[in-house]
Amino acid sequence: MYTENSYLFDGIDDSILKINNQTVHMNMRLVAEHMSQGCNSIDK
């Protein structure tokens, strides 16, 4: 039972890590776009 449960949890952890990595990359991209837009508006 313990090995089966730990295997399920490992799979859940992997999926959560992948989702977190995707959201982090998306957030970084949004921040970069926002900062570039702010710099452009300041230049204007």
CSV table of N, CA and C in Angstrom, one decimal:
chain,number,residue,atom,x,y,z
A,1,MET,N,0.8,-1.2,0.0
A,1,MET,CA,0.0,0.0,0.0
A,1,MET,C,0.9,1.3,0.0
A,2,TYR,N,1.9,1.2,0.8
A,2,TYR,CA,2.7,2.4,0.9
A,2,TYR,C,3.4,2.8,-0.4
A,3,THR,N,3.9,1.8,-1.1
A,3,THR,CA,4.6,2.1,-2.4
A,3,THR,C,3.6,2.6,-3.4
A,4,GLU,N,2.4,2.1,-3.4
A,4,GLU,CA,1.4,2.5,-4.3
A,4,GLU,C,1.0,4.0,-4.0
A,5,ASN,N,0.8,4.3,-2.7
A,5,ASN,CA,0.4,5.7,-2.4
A,5,ASN,C,1.6,6.6,-2.7
A,6,SER,N,2.8,6.2,-2.4
A,6,SER,CA,3.9,7.1,-2.7
A,6,SER,C,4.1,7.3,-4.2
A,7,TYR,N,3.7,6.3,-5.0
A,7,TYR,CA,3.8,6.4,-6.4
A,7,TYR,C,2.8,7.4,-6.9
A,8,LEU,N,1.6,7.3,-6.4
A,8,LEU,CA,0.5,8.3,-6.8
A,8,LEU,C,0.9,9.7,-6.4
A,9,PHE,N,1.5,9.9,-5.2
A,9,PHE,CA,1.9,11.2,-4.8
A,9,PHE,C,3.0,11.7,-5.7
A,10,ASP,N,3.9,10.9,-6.0
A,10,ASP,CA,5.0,11.3,-6.9
A,10,ASP,C,4.5,11.8,-8.2
A,11,GLY,N,3.5,11.1,-8.8
A,11,GLY,CA,2.9,11.6,-10.0
A,11,GLY,C,2.2,12.9,-9.8
A,12,ILE,N,1.5,13.1,-8.7
A,12,ILE,CA,0.8,14.4,-8.5
A,12,ILE,C,1.9,15.5,-8.3
A,13,ASP,N,3.0,15.2,-7.6
A,13,ASP,CA,4.0,16.2,-7.4
A,13,ASP,C,4.6,16.6,-8.8
A,14,ASP,N,4.8,15.7,-9.6
A,14,ASP,CA,5.4,16.0,-11.0
A,14,ASP,C,4.5,16.9,-11.7
A,15,SER,N,3.2,16.6,-11.7
A,15,SER,CA,2.2,17.4,-12.5
A,15,SER,C,2.1,18.8,-11.9
A,16,ILE,N,2.1,18.9,-10.6
A,16,ILE,CA,2.1,20.2,-9.9
A,16,ILE,C,3.3,21.0,-10.3
A,17,LEU,N,4.5,20.4,-10.3
A,17,LEU,CA,5.7,21.1,-10.6
A,17,LEU,C,5.7,21.6,-12.0
A,18,LYS,N,5.2,20.8,-13.0
A,18,LYS,CA,5.1,21.2,-14.4
A,18,LYS,C,4.1,22.4,-14.5
A,19,ILE,N,3.0,22.3,-13.8
A,19,ILE,CA,2.0,23.4,-13.9
A,19,ILE,C,2.7,24.7,-13.3
A,20,ASN,N,3.4,24.6,-12.2
A,20,ASN,CA,4.0,25.7,-11.5
A,20,ASN,C,5.0,26.3,-12.5
A,21,ASN,N,5.8,25.5,-13.1
A,21,ASN,CA,6.8,26.0,-14.1
A,21,ASN,C,6.2,26.8,-15.2
A,22,GLN,N,5.1,26.2,-15.7
A,22,GLN,CA,4.4,26.9,-16.9
A,22,GLN,C,3.9,28.2,-16.4
A,23,THR,N,3.2,28.3,-15.2
A,23,THR,CA,2.7,29.6,-14.7
A,23,THR,C,3.8,30.6,-14.5
A,24,VAL,N,4.9,30.1,-13.9
A,24,VAL,CA,6.0,31.0,-13.6
A,24,VAL,C,6.5,31.6,-14.9
A,25,HIS,N,6.7,30.8,-16.0
A,25,HIS,CA,7.2,31.3,-17.3
A,25,HIS,C,6.2,32.3,-17.8
A,26,MET,N,4.9,32.0,-17.7
A,26,MET,CA,3.9,32.9,-18.2
A,26,MET,C,3.9,34.2,-17.5
A,27,ASN,N,4.0,34.2,-16.1
A,27,ASN,CA,4.1,35.4,-15.3
A,27,ASN,C,5.3,36.2,-15.7
A,28,MET,N,6.5,35.6,-15.8
A,28,MET,CA,7.7,36.3,-16.2
A,28,MET,C,7.5,37.0,-17.6
A,29,ARG,N,6.8,36.3,-18.5
A,29,ARG,CA,6.6,36.9,-19.8
A,29,ARG,C,5.7,38.1,-19.7
A,30,LEU,N,4.6,38.0,-18.9
A,30,LEU,CA,3.7,39.1,-18.7
A,30,LEU,C,4.4,40.3,-18.1
A,31,VAL,N,5.2,40.0,-17.1
A,31,VAL,CA,6.0,41.1,-16.4
A,31,VAL,C,6.9,41.7,-17.4
A,32,ALA,N,7.6,40.9,-18.2
A,32,ALA,CA,8.6,41.5,-19.2
A,32,ALA,C,7.8,42.4,-20.2
A,33,GLU,N,6.7,41.9,-20.6
A,33,GLU,CA,5.9,42.7,-21.6
A,33,GLU,C,5.4,44.0,-20.9
A,34,HIS,N,4.9,43.9,-19.7
A,34,HIS,CA,4.4,45.1,-19.0
A,34,HIS,C,5.6,46.1,-18.8
A,35,MET,N,6.8,45.6,-18.4
A,35,MET,CA,7.9,46.5,-18.2
A,35,MET,C,8.3,47.2,-19.5
A,36,SER,N,8.3,46.4,-20.6
A,36,SER,CA,8.7,47.0,-21.9
A,36,SER,C,7.7,48.0,-22.3
A,37,GLN,N,6.4,47.8,-22.0
A,37,GLN,CA,5.4,48.7,-22.4
A,37,GLN,C,5.5,50.0,-21.6
A,38,GLY,N,5.8,49.8,-20.3
A,38,GLY,CA,6.0,51.0,-19.4
A,38,GLY,C,7.2,51.8,-19.9
A,39,CYS,N,8.3,51.2,-20.3
A,39,CYS,CA,9.5,51.9,-20.7
A,39,CYS,C,9.1,52.7,-22.0
A,40,ASN,N,8.4,52.0,-22.9
A,40,ASN,CA,8.0,52.7,-24.1
A,40,ASN,C,7.1,53.9,-23.9
A,41,SER,N,6.2,53.8,-22.9
A,41,SER,CA,5.3,54.9,-22.6
A,41,SER,C,6.1,56.0,-22.0
A,42,ILE,N,7.1,55.7,-21.2
A,42,ILE,CA,8.0,56.7,-20.5
A,42,ILE,C,8.8,57.4,-21.6
A,43,ASP,N,9.3,56.7,-22.6
A,43,ASP,CA,10.1,57.3,-23.6
A,43,ASP,C,9.3,58.3,-24.4
A,44,LYS,N,8.0,57.9,-24.6
A,44,LYS,CA,7.1,58.8,-25.4
A,44,LYS,C,6.8,60.0,-24.5
